[in-house]
XYZ file of C-alpha atoms in Angstrom:
636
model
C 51.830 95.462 95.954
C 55.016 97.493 96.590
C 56.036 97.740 99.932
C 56.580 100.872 102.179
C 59.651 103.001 102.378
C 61.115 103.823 105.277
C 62.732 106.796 106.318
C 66.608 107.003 104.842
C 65.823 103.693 102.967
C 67.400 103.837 99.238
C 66.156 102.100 96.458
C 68.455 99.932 94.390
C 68.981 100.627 90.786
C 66.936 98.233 88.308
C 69.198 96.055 85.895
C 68.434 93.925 83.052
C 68.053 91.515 85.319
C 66.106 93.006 88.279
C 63.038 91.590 89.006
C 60.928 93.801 91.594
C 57.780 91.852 91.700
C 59.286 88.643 91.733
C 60.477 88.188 95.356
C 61.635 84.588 94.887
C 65.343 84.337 94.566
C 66.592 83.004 91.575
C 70.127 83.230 90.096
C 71.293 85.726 88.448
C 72.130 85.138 84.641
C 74.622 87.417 82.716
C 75.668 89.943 85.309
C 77.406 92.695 83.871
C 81.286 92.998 85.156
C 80.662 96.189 87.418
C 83.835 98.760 88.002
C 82.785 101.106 90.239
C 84.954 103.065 92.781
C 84.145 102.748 96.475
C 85.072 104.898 99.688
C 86.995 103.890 103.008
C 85.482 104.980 105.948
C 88.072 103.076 107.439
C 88.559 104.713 110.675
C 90.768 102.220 111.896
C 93.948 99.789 110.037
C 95.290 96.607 110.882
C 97.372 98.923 112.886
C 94.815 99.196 115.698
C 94.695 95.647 115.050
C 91.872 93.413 116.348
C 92.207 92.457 120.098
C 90.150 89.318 120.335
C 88.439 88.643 123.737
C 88.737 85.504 125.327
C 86.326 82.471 125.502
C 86.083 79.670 127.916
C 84.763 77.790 124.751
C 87.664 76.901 122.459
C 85.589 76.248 119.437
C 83.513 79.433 120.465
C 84.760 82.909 117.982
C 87.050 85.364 119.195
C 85.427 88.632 119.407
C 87.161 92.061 118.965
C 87.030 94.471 121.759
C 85.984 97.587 120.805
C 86.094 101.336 122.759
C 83.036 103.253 123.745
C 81.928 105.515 120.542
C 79.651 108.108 121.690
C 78.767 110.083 117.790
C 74.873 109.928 118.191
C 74.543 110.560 121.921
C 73.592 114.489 120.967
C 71.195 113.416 118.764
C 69.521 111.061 121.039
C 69.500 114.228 123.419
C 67.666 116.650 120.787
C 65.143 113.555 119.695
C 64.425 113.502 123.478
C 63.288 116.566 123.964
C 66.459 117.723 126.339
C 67.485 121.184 125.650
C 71.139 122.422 123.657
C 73.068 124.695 125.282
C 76.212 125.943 122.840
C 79.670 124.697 124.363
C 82.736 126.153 125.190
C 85.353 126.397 122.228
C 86.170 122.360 121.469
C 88.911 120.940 121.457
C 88.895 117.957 118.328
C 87.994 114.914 119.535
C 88.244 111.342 118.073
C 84.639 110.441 118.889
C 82.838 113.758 119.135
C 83.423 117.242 118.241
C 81.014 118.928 120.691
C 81.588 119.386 124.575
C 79.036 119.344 127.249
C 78.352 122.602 129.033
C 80.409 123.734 131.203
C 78.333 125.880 133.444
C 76.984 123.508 136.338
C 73.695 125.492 135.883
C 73.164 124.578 132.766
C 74.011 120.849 132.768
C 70.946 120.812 135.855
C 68.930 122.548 133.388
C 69.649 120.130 130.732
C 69.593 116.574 133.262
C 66.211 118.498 134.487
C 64.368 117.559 137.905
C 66.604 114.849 139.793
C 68.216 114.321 136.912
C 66.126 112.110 135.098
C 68.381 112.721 131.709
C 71.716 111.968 133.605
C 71.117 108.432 131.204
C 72.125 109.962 128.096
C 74.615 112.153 129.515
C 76.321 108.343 130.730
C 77.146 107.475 127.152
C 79.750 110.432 126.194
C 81.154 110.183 129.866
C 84.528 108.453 131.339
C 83.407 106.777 133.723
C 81.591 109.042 136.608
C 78.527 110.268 135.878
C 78.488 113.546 134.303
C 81.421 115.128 133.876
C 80.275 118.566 134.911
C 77.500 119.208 137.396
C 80.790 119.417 140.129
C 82.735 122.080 137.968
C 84.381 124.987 139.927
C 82.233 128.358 140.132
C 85.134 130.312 141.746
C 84.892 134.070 140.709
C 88.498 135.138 138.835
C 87.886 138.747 140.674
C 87.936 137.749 143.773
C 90.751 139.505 146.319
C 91.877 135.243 147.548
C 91.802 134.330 143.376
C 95.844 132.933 142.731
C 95.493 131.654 139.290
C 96.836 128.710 138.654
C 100.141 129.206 136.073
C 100.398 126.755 133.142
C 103.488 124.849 132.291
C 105.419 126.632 129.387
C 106.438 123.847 127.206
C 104.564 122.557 123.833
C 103.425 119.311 124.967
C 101.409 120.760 128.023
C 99.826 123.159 124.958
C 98.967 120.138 123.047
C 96.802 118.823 125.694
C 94.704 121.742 124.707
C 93.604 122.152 128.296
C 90.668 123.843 129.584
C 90.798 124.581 132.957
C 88.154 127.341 133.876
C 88.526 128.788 137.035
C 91.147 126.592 138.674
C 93.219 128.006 141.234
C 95.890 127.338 143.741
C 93.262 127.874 146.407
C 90.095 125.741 144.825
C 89.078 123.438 146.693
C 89.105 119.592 145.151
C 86.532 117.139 146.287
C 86.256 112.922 145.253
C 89.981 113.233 144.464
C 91.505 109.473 143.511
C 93.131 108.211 146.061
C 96.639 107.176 145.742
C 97.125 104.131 143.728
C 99.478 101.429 145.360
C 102.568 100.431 144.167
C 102.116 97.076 142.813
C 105.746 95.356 142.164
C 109.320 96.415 143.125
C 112.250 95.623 141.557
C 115.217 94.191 144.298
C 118.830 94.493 142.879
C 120.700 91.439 141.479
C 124.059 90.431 141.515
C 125.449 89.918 138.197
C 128.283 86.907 139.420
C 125.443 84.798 140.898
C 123.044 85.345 138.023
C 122.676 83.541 134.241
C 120.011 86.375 133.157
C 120.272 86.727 129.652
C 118.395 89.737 128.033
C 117.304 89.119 124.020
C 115.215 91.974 124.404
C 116.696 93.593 120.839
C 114.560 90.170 119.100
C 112.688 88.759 121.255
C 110.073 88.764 124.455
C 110.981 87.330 127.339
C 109.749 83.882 127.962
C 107.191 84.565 131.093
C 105.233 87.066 128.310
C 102.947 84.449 127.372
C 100.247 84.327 125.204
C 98.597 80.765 125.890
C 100.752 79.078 128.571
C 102.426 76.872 127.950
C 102.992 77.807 124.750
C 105.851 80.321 124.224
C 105.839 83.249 121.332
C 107.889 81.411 118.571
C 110.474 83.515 116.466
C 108.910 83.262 112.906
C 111.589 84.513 110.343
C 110.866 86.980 108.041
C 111.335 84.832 104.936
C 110.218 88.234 102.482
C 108.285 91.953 102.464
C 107.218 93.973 100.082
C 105.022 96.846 99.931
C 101.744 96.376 97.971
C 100.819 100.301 97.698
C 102.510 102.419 95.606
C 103.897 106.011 96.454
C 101.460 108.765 97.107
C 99.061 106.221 99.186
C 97.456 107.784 102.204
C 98.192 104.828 104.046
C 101.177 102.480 103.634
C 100.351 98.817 103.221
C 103.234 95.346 103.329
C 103.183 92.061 102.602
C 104.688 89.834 104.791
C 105.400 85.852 104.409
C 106.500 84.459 107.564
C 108.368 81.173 108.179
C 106.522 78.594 110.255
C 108.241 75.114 109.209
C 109.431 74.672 112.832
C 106.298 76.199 115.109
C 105.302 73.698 117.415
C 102.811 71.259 117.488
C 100.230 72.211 119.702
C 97.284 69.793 119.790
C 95.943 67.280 116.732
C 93.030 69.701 115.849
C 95.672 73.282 115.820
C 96.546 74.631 112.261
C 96.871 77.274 110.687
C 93.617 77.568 108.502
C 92.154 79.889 105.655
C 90.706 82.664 106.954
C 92.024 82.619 110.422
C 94.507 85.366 112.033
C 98.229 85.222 114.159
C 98.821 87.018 117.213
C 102.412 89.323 116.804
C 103.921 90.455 119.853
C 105.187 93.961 118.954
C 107.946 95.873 121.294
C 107.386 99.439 121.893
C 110.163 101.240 119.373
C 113.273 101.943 121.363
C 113.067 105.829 121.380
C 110.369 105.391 123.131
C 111.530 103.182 125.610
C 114.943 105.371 125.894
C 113.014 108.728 126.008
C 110.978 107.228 128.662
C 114.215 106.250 131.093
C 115.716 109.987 130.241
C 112.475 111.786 131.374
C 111.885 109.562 134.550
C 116.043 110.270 135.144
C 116.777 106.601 134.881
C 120.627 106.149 134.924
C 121.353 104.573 131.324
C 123.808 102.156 133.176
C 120.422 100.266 135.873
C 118.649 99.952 132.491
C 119.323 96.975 131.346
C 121.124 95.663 134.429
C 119.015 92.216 135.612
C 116.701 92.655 138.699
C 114.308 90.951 140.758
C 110.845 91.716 139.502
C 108.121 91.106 142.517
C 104.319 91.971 142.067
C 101.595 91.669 144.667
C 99.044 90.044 141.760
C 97.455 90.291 138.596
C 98.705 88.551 134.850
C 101.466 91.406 134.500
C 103.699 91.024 133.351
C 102.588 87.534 131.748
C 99.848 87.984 128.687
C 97.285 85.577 129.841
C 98.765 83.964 132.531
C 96.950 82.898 135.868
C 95.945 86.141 138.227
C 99.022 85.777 141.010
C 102.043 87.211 143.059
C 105.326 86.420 140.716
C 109.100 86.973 141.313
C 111.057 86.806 138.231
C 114.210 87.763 137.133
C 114.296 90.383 134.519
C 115.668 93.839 133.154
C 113.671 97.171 133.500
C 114.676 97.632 129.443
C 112.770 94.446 128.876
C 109.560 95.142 131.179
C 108.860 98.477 129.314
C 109.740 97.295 125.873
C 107.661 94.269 125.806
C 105.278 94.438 128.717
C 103.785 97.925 129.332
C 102.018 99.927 126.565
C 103.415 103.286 126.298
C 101.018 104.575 123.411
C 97.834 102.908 122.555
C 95.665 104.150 125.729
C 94.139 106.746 127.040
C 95.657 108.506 130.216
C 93.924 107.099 133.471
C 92.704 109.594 136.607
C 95.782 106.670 138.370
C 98.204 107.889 135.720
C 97.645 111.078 137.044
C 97.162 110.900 140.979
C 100.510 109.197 140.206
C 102.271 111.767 138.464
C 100.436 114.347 140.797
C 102.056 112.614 144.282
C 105.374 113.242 142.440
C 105.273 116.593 140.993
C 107.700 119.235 142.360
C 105.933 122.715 140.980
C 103.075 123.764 142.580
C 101.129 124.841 139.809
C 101.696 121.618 137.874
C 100.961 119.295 141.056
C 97.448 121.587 141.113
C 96.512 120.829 137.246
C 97.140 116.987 138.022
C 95.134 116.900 141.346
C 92.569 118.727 139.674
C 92.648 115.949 136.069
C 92.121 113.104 139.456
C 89.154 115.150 141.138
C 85.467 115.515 140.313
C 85.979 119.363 138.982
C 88.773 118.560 136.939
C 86.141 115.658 135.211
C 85.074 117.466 131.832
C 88.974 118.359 131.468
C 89.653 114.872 131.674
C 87.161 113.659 129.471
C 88.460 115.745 126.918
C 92.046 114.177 127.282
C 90.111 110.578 127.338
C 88.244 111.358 124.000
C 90.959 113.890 122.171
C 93.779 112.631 119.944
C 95.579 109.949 121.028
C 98.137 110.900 123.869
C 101.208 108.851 124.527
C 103.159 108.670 128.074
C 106.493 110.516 126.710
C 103.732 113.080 125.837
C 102.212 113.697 129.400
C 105.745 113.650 131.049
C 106.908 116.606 128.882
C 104.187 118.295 129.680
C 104.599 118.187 133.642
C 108.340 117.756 133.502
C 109.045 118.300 137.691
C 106.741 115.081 137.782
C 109.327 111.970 137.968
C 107.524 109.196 139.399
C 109.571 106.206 140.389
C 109.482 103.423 137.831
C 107.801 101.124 139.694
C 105.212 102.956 140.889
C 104.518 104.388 137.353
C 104.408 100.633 135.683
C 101.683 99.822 138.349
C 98.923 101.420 136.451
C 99.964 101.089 132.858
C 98.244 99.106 130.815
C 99.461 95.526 129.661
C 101.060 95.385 126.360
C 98.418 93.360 124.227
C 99.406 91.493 120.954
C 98.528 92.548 117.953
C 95.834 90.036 115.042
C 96.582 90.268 112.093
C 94.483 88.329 109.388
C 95.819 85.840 107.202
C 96.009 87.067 103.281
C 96.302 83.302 101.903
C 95.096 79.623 101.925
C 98.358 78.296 104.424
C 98.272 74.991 102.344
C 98.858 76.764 99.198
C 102.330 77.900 100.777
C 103.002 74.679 102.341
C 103.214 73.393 98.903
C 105.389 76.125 97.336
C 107.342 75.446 94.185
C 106.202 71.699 94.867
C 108.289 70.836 97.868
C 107.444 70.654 101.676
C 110.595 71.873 102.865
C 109.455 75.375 103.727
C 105.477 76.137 105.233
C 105.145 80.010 105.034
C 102.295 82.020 106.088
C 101.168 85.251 104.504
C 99.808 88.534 105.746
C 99.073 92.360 105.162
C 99.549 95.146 107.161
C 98.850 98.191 106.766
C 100.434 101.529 108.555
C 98.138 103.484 110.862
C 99.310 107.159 111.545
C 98.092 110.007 113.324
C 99.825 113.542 114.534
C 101.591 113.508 117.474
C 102.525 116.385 119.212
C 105.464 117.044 117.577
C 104.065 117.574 114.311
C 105.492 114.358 113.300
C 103.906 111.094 112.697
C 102.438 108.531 114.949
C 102.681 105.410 114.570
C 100.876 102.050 115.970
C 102.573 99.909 118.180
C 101.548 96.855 116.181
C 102.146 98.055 112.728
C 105.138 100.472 113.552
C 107.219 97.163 114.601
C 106.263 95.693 110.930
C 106.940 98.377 109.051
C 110.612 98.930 110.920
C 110.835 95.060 109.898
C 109.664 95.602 106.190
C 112.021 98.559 105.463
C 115.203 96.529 106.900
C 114.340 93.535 103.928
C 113.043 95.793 101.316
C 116.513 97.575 101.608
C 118.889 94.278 102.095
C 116.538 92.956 98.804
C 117.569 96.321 96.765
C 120.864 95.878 97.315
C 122.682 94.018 95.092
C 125.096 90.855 96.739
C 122.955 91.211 100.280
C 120.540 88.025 101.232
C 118.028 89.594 102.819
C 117.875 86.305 105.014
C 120.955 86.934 106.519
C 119.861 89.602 108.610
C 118.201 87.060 110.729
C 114.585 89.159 111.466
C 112.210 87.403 112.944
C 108.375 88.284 113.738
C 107.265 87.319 117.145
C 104.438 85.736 117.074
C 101.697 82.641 117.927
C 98.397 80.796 116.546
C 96.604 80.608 119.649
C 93.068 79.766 118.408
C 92.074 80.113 115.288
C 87.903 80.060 115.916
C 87.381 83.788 114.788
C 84.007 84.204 112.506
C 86.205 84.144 108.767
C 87.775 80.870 109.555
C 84.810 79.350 111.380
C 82.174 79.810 108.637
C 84.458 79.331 105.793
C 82.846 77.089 103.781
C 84.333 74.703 101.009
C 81.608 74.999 98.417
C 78.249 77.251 97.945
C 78.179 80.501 96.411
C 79.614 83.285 98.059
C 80.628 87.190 98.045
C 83.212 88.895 99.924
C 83.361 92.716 100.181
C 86.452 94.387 101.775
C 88.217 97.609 101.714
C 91.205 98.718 102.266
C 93.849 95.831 104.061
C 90.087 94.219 105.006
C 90.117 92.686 101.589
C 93.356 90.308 102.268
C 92.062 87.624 104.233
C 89.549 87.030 101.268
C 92.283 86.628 98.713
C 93.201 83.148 100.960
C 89.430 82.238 100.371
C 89.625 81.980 96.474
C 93.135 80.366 96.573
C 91.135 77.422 98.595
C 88.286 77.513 96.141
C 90.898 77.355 93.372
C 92.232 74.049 94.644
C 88.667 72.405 94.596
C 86.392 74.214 92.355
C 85.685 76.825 89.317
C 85.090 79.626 91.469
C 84.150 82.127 88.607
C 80.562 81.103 89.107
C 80.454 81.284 92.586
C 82.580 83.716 94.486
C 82.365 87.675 93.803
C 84.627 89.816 95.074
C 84.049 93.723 95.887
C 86.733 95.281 96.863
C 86.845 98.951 98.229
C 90.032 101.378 98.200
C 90.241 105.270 97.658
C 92.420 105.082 94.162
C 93.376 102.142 92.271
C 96.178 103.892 91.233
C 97.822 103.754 94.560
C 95.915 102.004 96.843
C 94.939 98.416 95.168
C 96.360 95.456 97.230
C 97.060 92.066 95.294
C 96.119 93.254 92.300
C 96.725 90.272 89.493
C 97.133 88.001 92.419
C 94.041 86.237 93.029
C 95.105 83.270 90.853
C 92.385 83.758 88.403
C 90.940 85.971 86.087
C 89.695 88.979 87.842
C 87.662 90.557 86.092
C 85.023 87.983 85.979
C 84.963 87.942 89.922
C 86.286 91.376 91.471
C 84.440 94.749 91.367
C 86.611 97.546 92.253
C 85.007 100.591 93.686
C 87.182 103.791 94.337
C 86.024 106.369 96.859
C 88.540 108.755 95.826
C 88.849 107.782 91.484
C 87.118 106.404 89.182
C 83.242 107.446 89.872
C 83.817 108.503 93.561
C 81.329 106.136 95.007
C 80.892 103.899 97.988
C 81.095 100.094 98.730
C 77.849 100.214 99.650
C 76.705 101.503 96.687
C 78.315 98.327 94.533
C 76.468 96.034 97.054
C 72.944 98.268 95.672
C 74.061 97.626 92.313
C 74.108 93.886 92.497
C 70.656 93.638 94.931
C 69.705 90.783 92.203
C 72.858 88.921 93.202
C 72.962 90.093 97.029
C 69.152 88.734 97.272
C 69.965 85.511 95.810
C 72.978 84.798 98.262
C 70.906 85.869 101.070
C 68.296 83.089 100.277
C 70.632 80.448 98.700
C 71.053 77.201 101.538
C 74.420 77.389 100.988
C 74.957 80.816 100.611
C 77.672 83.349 102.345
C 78.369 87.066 102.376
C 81.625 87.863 104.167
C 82.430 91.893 105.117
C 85.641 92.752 106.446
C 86.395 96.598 106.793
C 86.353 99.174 109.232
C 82.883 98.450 111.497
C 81.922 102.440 112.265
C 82.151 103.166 108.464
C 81.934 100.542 105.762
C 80.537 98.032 107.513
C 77.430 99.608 109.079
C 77.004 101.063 105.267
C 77.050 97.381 103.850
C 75.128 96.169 106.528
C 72.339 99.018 105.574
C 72.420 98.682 101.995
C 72.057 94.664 102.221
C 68.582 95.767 104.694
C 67.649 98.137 101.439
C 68.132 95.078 99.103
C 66.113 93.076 101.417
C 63.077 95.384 101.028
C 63.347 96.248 97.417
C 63.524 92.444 96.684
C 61.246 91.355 99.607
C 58.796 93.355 99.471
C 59.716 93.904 103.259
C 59.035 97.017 105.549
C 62.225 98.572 107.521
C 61.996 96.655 110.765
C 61.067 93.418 108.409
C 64.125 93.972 106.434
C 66.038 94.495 109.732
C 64.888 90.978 111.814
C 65.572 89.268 108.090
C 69.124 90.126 108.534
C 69.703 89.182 111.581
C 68.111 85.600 111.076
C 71.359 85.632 108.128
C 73.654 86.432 111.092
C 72.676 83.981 113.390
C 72.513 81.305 110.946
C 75.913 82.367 109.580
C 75.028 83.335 105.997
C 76.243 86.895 106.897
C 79.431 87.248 109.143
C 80.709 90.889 109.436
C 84.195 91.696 111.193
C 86.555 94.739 112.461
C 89.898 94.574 109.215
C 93.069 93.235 110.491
């Protein structure tokens, strides 16, 4: 009997070798090689990198943080019955392109009686409740009305601010209180001290990862870049040298699958158009100081929670310790900047951003394009907050995981020798607008590609070793335990689907098999880029014949289809791996896009050849996930 469709379910396409009333797996015989083009949703690169969460079980996987993503909380509004009011003008935002009213009226309306709605209101919020039901109601024609006079400068107008009725006069309630001033720096005398800064190279040597384990200098052995011109996104290869990286424990390696933490600097304009707005004399910047803080890890990684005095340069702090770019601005970030802030009007517009009026504002700051400290500074330039006191609520400056793109053992035995051990990796170059008109680049993959340019140019030049210019990646193991490398298995059939940079870590997968096994008959590979033209990483470098294991699919050429529509294609295939003891199906890609489109065109598989309902399908899955036949992670 065929089973029930759900709502939004889509039937996979019968083959030659489907078999829809036959819901025993059984191997597929003959499969035809597929070539069909596939989109990236990727909404994110190895730029954003994955920041792994720590465990207090070594052996346990690291899991990537991810931000609050509020696209379906208007939908779960309408389905409840709560009633749409049209919004002000929006301003774009990453994670939602509507606004919630901004008439205090309304928002009661739409919470209803003692707010029994304020729940889904929570999701698309900062952090306090909804962000409007204190907004000001202050009447513009009033005789006492002294409108509040914007800062004339192009950054402020980037902010895209909406500030209603503000005033000089309106009164601000639940403002943030002043946030203290968590570490001071104390003069040093240079005869008396041996501080010596390698800030140009590397981190200092209290920013550590995994005490006591320092970041080790891994030189840049070669880079290349795999895309060709005319990519929308720029991705490098990378082989690092590792011959001399410390032994950590009998049990430490670096394995297939697994990832590196890089400790990327914040780029030096940055850091020097920083010191300029804040008025820092160029000639204290890099002089050594006394660095006290009252607690906390800063300026360590993962150190112990404690006071520390260590000697240091404020260059240093801010080029390896504090993150200048990758968050959003904090309601501390501006009380701060507020307390400081010379004109009237612009101290107002601050106080307001810290207060419970000035709420919807700042969720629209939280949840707009990204904004970057340089940016905020030029847009309130009488604010000049002491150093200090401005470092004391920035956020730590986090490394950056990249995934490995080979099997390390393969390199360790390159051109038959064990002199060198190299490790391999791809990166790929995440940029957005900034408010320049310029690009923006990621911390993380910014640093690389400043790296991969320097090489690529010595290598292009003819008589220049690129190994003479001495660049080195700083970087560390740490634990290797994340999902890829911990169910990595060394036989069983298996299919990996990637797109974009996602893909690389799977290319270190078949090298492995390749040293065992025939993997033609038992490793697929579905890769997913927008035109194989331009965007195709490792192509001809799998170390076998392609074709009989790798399905491209272009979003963008070819057919202009989806990832998720290759996985429908081979349901016969997909079924049988799914049900197969020893079988795996690895997805690596961006987790909003491609890999909740995988994830529901496996579930469509799963009824078509199960003869399952929806919520069947569903639970089916997730017995795969927790018995590790279907492991899913964020690309880096």
């Amino acid at each position: 009997m065929a089973h029930p469709h759900p709502a939004g379910h889509t039937c996979c396409p019968e083959t030659a070798t489907s078999h829809p009333h036959d819901p025993i797996p059984s191997e597929p015989k003959n499969l035809p090689e597929l070539y069909l083009p596939l989109t990236d949703h990727s909404s994110r690169s190895s730029a954003t990198s994955i920041n792994y969460t720590s465990s207090s079980n070594p052996e346990s996987p690291l899991t990537p943080a991810t931000e609050l993503h509020v696209d379906n909380f208007l939908e779960e509004l309408k389905d409840e019955g709560a009633i749409a009011i049209d919004p002000l003008p929006p301003r774009r935002r990453r994670t939602s392109s509507k606004s919630i009213p901004s008439d205090p009226k309304e928002v009661k309306q739409l919470l209803g009686e003692g707010g029994e709605n304020k729940r889904l209101i929570d999701k698309a919020c900062c952090g306090e409740g909804c962000c409007k039901l204190e907004a000001l109601e202050e009447d513009p024609e009033s005789q006492n009305y002294l409108p509040v006079v914007v800062p004339d400068n192009e950054a402020f107008r980037s902010l895209k601010l909406q500030l209603g009725a503000l005033s000089l006069d309106s009164k601000l309630t639940k403002t943030l209180d002043l946030p203290p001033e968590t570490m001071s720096f104390i003069p040093v005398s240079i005869a008396t001290t041996s501080f010596e800064s390698s800030v140009e190279k590397h981190p200092p040597k209290f920013v550590t990862p995994h005490p006591p384990y320092e970041v080790f200098p891994a030189r840049l052995h070669h880079a290349r870049e795999l895309t060709k011109a005319g990519a929308e996104k720029k991705t490098y290869h990378f082989d690092l040298d590792v011959t001399d990286y410390p032994e950590e424990s009998g049990t430490v390696d670096f394995v297939v699958g697994g990832a590196i933490g890089v400790c990327a600097p914040n780029d030096e304009e940055v850091v020097n158009e920083l010191f300029d707005q804040l008025g820092v004399p160029k000639f204290v910047r890099d002089r050594p100081v006394t660095l006290k803080t009252t607690g906390g890890r800063w300026p360590t990684i993962w150190g112990d929670e404690m006071p520390r005095e260590l000697t240091t340069a404020r260059r240093e702090l801010l080029t390896w310790c504090s993150d200048l770019q990758s968050y959003p601005p904090t309601k501390s970030l501006f009380r701060i900047l507020a307390e400081y802030a010379h004109a009237p009007n612009e101290k107002k517009i601050l106080l307001y951003l810290s207060s419970a009026q000035g709420q919807g504002a700042f969720c629209d700051l939280r949840t707009g394009p990204h904004l970057t400290i340089n940016q905020i500074l030029h847009a309130f330039p009488s604010s000049q907050p002491p150093l200090a006191h401005l470092m004391s609520v920035l956020s730590t400056l986090m490394p950056r995981f990249y995934s490995l793109s080979q099997d390390p053992m393969v390199s360790c035995e390159r051109d038959g020798t064990q002199s060198r051990r190299m490790i391999e990796m791809a990166v790929t170059v995440h940029e957005t607008p900034n408010w320049r008109g310029g690009p923006r680049k990621g911390v993380g993959s910014g640093f690389m590609e400043r790296v991969a340019r320097k090489i690529i140019a010595a290598q292009e030049e003819e008589g220049t070793d690129p190994l003479s210019l001495d660049l080195c990646v700083p970087m560390f193991r740490g634990l290797m335990a994340n999902p890829l490398a911990r169910e990595f298995c060394m036989d069983g059939p298996m299919m990996l689907i990637g797109s974009g940079v996602g893909i690389a870590p799977f290319r270190g997968f078949v090298h492995r098999r390749l040293r065992s096994a025939n993997v033609t008959n038992k490793v697929w590979v579905v890769q997913g880029i927008r035109d194989s033209l331009l965007d195709e990483i490792y192509s001809g470098d799998w170390g076998v014949q392609e074709g009989k294991i790798k399905t491209i699919v272009q979003s963008r050429g070819g057919n202009h289809e989806y990832v998720q529509d290759a996985v429908r294609h081979q349901a016969d295939l997909v079924w049988f791996l799914l049900n197969a003891l020893d079988g795996r199906i690895f997805v690596c890609g961006s987790a909003k896009g491609m890999g909740e489109g995988v994830e529901q065109a496996v579930v469509d598989v799963v009824i078509d050849k199960g003869n399952l309902n929806g919520e069947e399908a569903a639970a089916f899955l997730e017995g795969k996930k927790r018995e590790g036949q279907y492991i899913a992670i964020p690309e880096g």
